PDB file of N, CA and C in Angstrom:
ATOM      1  N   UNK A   1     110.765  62.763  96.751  1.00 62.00           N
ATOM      2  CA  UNK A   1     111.281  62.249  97.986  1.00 62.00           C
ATOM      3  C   UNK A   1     112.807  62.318  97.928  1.00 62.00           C
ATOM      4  N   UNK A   2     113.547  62.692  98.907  1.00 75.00           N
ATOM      5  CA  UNK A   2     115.005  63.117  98.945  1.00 75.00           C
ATOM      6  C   UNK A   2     115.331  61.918  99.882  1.00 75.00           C
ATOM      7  N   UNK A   3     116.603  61.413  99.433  1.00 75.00           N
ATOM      8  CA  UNK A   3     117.438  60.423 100.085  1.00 75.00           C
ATOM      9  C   UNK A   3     118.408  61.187 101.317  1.00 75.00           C
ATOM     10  N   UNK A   4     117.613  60.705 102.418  1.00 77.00           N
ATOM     11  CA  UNK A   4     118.800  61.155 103.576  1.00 77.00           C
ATOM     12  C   UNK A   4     119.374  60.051 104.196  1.00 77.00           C
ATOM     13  N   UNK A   5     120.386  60.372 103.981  1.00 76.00           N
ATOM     14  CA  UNK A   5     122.198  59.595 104.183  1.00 76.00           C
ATOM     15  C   UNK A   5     121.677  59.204 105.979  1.00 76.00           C
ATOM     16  N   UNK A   6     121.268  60.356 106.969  1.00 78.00           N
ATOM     17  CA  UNK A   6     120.997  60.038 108.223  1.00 78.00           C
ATOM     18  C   UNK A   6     120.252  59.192 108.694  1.00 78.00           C
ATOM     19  N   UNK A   7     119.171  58.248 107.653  1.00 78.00           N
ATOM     20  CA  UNK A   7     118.508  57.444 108.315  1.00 78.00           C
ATOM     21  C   UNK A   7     118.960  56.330 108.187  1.00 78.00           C
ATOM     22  N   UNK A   8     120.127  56.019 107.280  1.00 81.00           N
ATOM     23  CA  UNK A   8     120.560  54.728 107.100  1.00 81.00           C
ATOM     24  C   UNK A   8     121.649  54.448 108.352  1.00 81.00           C
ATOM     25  N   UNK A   9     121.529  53.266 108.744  1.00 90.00           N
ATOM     26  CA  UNK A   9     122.030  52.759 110.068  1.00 90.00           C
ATOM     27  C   UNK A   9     124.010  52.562 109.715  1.00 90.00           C
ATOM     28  N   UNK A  10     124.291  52.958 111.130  1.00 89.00           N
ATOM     29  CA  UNK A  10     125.647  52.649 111.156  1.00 89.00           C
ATOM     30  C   UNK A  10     126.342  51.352 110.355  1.00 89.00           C
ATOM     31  N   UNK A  11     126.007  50.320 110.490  1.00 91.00           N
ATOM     32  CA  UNK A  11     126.463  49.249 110.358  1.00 91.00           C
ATOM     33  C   UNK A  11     126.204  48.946 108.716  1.00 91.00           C
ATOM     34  N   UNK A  12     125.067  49.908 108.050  1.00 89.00           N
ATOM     35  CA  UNK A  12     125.278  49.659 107.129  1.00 89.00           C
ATOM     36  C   UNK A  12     125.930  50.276 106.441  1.00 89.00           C
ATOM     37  N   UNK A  13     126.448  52.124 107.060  1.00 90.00           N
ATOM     38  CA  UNK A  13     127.405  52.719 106.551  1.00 90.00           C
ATOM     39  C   UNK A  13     129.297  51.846 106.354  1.00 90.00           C
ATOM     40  N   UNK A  14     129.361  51.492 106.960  1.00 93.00           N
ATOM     41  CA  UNK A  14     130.116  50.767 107.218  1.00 93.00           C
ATOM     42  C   UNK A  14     130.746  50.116 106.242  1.00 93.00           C
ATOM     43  N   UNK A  15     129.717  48.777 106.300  1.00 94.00           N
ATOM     44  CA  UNK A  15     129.357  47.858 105.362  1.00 94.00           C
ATOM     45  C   UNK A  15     129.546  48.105 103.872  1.00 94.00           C
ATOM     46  N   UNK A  16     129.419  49.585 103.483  1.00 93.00           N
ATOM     47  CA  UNK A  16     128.872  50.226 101.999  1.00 93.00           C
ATOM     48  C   UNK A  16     130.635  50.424 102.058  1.00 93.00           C
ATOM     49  N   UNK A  17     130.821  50.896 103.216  1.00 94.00           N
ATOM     50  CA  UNK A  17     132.535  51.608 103.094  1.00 94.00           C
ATOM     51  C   UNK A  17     133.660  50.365 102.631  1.00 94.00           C
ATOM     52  N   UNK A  18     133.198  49.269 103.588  1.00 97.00           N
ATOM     53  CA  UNK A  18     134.197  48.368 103.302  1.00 97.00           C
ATOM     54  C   UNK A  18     134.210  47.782 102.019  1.00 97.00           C
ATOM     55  N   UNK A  19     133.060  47.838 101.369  1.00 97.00           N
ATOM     56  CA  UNK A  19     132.750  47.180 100.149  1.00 97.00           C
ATOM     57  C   UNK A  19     133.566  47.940  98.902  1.00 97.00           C
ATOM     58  N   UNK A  20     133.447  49.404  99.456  1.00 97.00           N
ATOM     59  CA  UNK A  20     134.072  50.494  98.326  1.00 97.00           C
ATOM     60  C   UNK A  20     135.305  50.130  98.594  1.00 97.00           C
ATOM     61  N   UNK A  21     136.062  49.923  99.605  1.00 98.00           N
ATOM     62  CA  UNK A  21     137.760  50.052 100.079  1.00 98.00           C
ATOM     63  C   UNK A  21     137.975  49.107  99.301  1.00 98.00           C
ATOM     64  N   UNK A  22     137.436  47.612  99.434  1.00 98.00           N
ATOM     65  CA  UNK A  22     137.571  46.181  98.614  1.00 98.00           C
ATOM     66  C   UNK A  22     137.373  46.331  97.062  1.00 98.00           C
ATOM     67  N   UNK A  23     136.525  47.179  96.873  1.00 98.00           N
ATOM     68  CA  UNK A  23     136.617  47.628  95.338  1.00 98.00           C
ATOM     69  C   UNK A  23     137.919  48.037  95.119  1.00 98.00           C
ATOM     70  N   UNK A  24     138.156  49.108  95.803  1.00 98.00           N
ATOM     71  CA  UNK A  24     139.568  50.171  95.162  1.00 98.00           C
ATOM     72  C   UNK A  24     140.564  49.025  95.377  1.00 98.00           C
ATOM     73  N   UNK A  25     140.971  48.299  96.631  1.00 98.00           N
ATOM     74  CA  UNK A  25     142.142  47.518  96.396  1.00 98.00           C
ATOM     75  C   UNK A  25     141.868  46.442  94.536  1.00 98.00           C
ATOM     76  N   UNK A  26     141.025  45.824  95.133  1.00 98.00           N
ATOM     77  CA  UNK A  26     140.596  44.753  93.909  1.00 98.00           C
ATOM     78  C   UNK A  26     141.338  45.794  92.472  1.00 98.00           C
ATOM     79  N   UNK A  27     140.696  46.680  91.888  1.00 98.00           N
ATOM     80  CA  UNK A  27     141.312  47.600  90.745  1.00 98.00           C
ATOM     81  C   UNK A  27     142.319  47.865  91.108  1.00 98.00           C
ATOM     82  N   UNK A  28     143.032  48.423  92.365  1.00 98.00           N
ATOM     83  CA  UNK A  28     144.612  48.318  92.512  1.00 98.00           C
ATOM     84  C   UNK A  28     145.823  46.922  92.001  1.00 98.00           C
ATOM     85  N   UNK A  29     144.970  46.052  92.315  1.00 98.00           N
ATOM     86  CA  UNK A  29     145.421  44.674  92.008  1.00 98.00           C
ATOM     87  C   UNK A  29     145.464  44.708  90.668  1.00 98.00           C
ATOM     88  N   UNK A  30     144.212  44.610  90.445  1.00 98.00           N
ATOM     89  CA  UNK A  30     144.632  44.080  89.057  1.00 98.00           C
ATOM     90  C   UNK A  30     145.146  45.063  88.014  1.00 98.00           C
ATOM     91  N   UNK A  31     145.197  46.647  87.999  1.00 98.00           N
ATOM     92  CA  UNK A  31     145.699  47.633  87.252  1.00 98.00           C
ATOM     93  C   UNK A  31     147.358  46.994  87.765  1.00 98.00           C
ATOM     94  N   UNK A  32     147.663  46.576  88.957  1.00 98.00           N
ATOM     95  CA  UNK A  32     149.167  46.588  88.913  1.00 98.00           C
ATOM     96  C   UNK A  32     149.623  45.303  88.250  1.00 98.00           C
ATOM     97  N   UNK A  33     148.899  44.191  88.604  1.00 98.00           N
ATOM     98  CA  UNK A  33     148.969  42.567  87.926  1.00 98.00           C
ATOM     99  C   UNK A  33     149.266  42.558  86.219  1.00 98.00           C
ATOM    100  N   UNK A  34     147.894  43.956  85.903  1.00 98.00           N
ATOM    101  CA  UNK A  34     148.147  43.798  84.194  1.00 98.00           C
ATOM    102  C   UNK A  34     149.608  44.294  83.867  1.00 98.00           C
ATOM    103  N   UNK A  35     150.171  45.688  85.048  1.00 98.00           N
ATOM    104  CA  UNK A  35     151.147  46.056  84.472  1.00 98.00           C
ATOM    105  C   UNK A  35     152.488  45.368  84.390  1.00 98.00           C
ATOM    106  N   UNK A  36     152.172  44.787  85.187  1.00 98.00           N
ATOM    107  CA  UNK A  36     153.620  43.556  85.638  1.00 98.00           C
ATOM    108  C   UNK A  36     153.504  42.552  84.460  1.00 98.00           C
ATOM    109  N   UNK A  37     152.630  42.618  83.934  1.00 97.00           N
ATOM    110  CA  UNK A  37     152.508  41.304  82.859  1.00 97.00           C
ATOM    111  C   UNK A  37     152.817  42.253  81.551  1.00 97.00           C
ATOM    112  N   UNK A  38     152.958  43.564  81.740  1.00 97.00           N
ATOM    113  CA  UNK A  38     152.779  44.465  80.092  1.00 97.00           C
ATOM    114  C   UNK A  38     154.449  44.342  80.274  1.00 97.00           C
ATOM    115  N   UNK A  39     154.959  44.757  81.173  1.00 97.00           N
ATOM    116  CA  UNK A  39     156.758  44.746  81.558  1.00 97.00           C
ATOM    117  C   UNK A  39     157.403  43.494  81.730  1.00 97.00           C
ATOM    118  N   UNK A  40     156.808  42.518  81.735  1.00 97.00           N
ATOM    119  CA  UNK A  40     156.996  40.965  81.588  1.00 97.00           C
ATOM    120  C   UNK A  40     157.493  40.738  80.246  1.00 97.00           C
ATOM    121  N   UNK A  41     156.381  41.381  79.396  1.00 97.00           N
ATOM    122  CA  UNK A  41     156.478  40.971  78.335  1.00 97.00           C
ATOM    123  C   UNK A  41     156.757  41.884  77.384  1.00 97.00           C
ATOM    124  N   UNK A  42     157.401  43.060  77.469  1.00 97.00           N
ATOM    125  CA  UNK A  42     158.228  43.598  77.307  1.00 97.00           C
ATOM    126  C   UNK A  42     159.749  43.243  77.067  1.00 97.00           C
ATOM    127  N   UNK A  43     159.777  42.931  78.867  1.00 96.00           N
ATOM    128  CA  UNK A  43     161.223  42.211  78.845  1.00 96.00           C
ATOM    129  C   UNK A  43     161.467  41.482  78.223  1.00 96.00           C
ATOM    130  N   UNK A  44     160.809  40.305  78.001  1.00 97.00           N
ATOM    131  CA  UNK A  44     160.924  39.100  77.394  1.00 97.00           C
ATOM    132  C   UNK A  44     161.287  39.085  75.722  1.00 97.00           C
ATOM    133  N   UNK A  45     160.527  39.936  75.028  1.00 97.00           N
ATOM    134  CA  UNK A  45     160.305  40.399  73.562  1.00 97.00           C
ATOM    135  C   UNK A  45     161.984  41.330  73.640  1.00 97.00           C
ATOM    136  N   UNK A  46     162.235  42.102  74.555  1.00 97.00           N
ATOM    137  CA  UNK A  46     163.402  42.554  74.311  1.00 97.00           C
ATOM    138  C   UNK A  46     164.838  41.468  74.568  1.00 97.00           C
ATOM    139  N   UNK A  47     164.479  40.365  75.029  1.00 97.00           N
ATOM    140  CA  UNK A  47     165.738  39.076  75.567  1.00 97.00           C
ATOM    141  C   UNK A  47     165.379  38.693  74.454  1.00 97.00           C
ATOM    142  N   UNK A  48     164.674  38.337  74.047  1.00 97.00           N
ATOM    143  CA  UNK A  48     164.557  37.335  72.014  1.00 97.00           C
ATOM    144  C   UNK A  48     165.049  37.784  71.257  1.00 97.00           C
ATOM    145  N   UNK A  49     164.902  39.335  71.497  1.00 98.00           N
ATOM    146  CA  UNK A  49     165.413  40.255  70.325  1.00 98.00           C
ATOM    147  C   UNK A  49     166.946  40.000  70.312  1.00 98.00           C
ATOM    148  N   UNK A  50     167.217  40.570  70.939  1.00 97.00           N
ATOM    149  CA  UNK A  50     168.813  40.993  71.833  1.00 97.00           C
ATOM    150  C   UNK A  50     169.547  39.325  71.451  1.00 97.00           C
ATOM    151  N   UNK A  51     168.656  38.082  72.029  1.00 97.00           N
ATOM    152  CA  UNK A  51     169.612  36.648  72.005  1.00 97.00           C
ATOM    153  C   UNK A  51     169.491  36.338  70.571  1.00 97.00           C
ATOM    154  N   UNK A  52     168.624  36.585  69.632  1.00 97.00           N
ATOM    155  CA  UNK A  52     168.733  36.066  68.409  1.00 97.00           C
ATOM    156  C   UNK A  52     169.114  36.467  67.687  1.00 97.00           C
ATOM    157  N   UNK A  53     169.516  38.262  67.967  1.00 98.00           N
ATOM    158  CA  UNK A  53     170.734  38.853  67.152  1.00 98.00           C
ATOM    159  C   UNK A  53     171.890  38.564  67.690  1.00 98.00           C
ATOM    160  N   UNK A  54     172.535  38.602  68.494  1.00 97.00           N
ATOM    161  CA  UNK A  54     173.645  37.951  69.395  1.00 97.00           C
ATOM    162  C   UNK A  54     173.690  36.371  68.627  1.00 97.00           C
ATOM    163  N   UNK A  55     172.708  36.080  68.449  1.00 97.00           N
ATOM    164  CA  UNK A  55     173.230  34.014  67.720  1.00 97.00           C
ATOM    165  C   UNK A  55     173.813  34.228  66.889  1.00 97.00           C
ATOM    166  N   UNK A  56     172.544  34.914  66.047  1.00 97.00           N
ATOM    167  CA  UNK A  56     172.692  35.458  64.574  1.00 97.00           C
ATOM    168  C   UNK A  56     174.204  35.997  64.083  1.00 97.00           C
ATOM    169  N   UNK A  57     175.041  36.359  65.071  1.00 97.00           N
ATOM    170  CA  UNK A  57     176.006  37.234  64.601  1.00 97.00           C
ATOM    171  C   UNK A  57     177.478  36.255  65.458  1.00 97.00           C
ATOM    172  N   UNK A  58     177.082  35.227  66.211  1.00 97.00           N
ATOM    173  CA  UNK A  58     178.098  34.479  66.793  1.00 97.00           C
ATOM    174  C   UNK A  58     177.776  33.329  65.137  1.00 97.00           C
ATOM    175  N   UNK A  59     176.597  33.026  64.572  1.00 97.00           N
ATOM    176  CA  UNK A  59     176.385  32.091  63.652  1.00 97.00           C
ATOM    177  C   UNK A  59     177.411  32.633  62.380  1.00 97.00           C
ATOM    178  N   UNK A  60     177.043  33.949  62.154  1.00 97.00           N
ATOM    179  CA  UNK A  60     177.883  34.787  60.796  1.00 97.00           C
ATOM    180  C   UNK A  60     179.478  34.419  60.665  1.00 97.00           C
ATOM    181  N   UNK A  61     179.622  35.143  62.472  1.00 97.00           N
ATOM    182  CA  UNK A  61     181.308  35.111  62.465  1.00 97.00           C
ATOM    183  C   UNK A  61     181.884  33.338  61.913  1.00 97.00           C
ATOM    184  N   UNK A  62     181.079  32.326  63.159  1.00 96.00           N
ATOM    185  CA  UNK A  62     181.490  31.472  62.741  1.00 96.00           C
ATOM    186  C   UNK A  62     181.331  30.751  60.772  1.00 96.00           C
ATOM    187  N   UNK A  63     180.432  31.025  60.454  1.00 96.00           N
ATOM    188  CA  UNK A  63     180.456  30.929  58.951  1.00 96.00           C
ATOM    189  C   UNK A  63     181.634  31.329  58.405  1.00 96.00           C
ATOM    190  N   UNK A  64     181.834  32.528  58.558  1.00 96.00           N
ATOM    191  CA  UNK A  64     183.025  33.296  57.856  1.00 96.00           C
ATOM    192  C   UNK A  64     184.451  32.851  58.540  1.00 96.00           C
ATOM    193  N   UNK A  65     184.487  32.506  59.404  1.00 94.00           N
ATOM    194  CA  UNK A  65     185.641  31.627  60.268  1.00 94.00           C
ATOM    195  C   UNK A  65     186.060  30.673  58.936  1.00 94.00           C
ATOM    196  N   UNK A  66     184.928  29.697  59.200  1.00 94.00           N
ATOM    197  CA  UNK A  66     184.976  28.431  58.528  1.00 94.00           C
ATOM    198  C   UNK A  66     185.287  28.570  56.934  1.00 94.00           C
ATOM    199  N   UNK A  67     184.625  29.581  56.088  1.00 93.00           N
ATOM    200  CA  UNK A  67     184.617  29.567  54.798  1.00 93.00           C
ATOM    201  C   UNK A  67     186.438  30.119  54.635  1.00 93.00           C
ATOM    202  N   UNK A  68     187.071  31.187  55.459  1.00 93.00           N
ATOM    203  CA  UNK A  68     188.348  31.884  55.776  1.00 93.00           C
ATOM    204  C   UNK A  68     188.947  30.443  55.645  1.00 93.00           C
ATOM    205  N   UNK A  69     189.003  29.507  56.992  1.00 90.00           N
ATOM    206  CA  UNK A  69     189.953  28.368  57.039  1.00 90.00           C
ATOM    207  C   UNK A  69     190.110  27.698  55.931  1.00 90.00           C
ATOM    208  N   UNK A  70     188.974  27.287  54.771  1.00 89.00           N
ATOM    209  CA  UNK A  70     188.963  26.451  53.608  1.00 89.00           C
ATOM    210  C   UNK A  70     189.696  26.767  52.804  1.00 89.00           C
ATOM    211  N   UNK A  71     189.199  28.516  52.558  1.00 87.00           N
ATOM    212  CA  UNK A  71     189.789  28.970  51.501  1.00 87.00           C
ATOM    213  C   UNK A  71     191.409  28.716  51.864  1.00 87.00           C
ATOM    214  N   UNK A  72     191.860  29.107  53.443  1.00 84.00           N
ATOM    215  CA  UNK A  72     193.260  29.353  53.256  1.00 84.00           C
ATOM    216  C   UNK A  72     193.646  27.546  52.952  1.00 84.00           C
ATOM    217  N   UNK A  73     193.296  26.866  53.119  1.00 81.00           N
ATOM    218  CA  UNK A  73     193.892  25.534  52.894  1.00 81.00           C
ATOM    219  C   UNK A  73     194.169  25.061  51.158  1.00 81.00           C
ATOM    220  N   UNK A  74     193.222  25.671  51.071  1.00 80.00           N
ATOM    221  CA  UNK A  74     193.752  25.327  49.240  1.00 80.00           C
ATOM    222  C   UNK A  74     194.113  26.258  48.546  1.00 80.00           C
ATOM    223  N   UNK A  75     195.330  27.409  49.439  1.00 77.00           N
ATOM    224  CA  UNK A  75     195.956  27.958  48.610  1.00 77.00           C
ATOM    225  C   UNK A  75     197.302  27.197  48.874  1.00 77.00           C
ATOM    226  N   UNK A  76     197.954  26.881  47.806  1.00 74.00           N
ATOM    227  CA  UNK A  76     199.302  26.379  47.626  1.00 74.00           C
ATOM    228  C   UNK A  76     200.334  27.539  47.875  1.00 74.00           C
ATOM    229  N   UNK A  77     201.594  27.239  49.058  1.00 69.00           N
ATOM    230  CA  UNK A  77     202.505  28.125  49.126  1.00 69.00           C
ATOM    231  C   UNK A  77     203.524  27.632  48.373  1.00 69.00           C
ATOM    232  N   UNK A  78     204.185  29.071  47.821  1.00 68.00           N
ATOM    233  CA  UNK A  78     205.114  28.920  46.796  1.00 68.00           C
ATOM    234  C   UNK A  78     206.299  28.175  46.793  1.00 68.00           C
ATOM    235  N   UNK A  79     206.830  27.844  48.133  1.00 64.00           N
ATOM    236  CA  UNK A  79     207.872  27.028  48.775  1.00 64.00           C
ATOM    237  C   UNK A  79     208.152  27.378  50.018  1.00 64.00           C
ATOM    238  N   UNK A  80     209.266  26.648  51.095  1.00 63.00           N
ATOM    239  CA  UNK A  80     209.470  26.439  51.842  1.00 63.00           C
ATOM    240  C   UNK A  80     209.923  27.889  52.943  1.00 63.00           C
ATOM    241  N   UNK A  81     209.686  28.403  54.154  1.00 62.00           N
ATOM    242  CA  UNK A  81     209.696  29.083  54.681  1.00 62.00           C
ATOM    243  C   UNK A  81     211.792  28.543  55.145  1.00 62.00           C
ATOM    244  N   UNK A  82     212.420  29.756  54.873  1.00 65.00           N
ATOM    245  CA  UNK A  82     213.999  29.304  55.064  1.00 65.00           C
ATOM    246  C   UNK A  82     213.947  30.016  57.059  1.00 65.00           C
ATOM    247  N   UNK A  83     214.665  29.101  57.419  1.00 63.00           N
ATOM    248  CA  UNK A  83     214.855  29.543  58.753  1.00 63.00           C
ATOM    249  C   UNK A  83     215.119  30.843  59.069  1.00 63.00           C
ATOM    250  N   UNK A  84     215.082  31.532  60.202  1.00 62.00           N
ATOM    251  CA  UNK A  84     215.529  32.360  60.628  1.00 62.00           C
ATOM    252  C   UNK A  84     216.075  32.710  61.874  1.00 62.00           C
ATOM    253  N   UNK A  85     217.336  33.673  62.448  1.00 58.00           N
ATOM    254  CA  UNK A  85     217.663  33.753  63.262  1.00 58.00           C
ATOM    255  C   UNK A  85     216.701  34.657  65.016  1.00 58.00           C
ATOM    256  N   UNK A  86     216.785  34.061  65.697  1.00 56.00           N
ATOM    257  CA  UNK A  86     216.060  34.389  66.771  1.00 56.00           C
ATOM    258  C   UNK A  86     217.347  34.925  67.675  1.00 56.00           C
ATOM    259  N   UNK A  87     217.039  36.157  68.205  1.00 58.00           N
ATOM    260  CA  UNK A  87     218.177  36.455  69.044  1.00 58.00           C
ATOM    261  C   UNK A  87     218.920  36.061  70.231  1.00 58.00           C
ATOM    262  N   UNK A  88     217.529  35.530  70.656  1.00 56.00           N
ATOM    263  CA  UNK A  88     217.698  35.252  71.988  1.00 56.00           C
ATOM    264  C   UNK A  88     217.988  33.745  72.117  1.00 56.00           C
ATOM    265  N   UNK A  89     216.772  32.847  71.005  1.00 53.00           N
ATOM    266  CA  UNK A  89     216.357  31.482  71.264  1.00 53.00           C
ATOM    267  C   UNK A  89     217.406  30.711  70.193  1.00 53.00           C
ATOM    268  N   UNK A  90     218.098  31.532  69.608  1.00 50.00           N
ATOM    269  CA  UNK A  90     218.841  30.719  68.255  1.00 50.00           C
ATOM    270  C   UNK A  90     217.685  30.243  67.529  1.00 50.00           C
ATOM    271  N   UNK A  91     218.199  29.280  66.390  1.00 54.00           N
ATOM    272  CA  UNK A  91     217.009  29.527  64.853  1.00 54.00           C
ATOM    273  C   UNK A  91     216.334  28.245  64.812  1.00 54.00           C
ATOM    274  N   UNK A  92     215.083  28.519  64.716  1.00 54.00           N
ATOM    275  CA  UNK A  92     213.691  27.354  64.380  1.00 54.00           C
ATOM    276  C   UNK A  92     213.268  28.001  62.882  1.00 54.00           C
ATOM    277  N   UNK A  93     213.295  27.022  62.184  1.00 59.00           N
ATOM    278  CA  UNK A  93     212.907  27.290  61.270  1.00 59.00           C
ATOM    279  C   UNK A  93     211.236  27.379  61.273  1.00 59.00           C
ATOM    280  N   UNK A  94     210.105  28.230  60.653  1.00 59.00           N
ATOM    281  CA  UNK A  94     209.178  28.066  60.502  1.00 59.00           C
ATOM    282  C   UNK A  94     208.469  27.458  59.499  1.00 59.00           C
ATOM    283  N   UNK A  95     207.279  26.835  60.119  1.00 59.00           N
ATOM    284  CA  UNK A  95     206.823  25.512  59.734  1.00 59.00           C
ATOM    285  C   UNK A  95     204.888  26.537  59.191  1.00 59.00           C
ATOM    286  N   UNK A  96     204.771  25.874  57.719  1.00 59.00           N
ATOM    287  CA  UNK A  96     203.294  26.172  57.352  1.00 59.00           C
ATOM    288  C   UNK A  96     202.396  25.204  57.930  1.00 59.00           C
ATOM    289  N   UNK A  97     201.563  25.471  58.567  1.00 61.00           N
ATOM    290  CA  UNK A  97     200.251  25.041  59.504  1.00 61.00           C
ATOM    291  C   UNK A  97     199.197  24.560  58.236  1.00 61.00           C
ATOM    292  N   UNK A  98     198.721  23.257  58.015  1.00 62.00           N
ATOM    293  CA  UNK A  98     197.820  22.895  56.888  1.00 62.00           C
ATOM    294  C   UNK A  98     196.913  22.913  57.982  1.00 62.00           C
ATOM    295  N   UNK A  99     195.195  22.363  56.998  1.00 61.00           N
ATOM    296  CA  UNK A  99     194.370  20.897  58.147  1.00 61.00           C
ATOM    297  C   UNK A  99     194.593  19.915  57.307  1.00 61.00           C
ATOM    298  N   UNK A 100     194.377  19.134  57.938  1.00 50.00           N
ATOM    299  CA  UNK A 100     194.887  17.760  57.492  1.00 50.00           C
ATOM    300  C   UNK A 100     193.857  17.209  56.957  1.00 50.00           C
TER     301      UNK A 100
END
C-alpha cells in the first residue's frame, strides 16, 4: 500500500507544516542560546586571565617598589650633600630624603 500525500486533508497539511517551522525555529534558538553561552564564556575565561595577570604584575611591581624603598633606607650616605649654585634661583642646598 503506497502513502498518498493527496488524501490527507488541508488543514492537516498545514498543521504538519507549522509544527516543522516550530521545530526549525526551536533548534535555531537553542543552537544560537548554546552559542552565546560558548562566547560568554569564552569572554569571561579571557577577563580572569588578562585581570589576574594584570594584578599579578601591579602586585610584583609593587613588591619590588617596597623591597627598593627599604633597601635604599638603610644605606648610610657618606656625608652631607654641599650646596650648589642654581642659575636662575640662586643656591638651595640639597637635602637627603630618609622614611622616617
Amino acid at each position: 500500500m503506497e502513502f498518498d500525500l493527496s488524501a490527507v486533508e488541508t488543514a492537516t497539511l498545514v498543521f504538519i507544516g507549522t509544527l516543522v517551522c516550530a521545530l526549525a525555529l526551536v533548534l535555531f534558538v537553542t543552537v544560537a542560546a548554546m552559542a552565546a553561552l560558548v562566547l560568554v564564556g569564552i569572554g569571561r575565561l579571557a577577563w580572569l586571565i588578562v585581570a589576574g595577570t594584570l594584578l599579578g604584575l601591579v602586585h610584583g611591581i609593587n613588591h619590588l617598589w617596597d623591597r627598593l624603598v627599604h633597601h635604599a633606607s638603610a644605606v648610610e650616605l657618606p656625608g652631607d650633600f654641599q650646596g650648589q649654585p642654581s642659575p636662575s634661583t640662586g643656591t638651595y642646598p640639597r637635602v637627603a630624603l630618609r622614611d622616617s
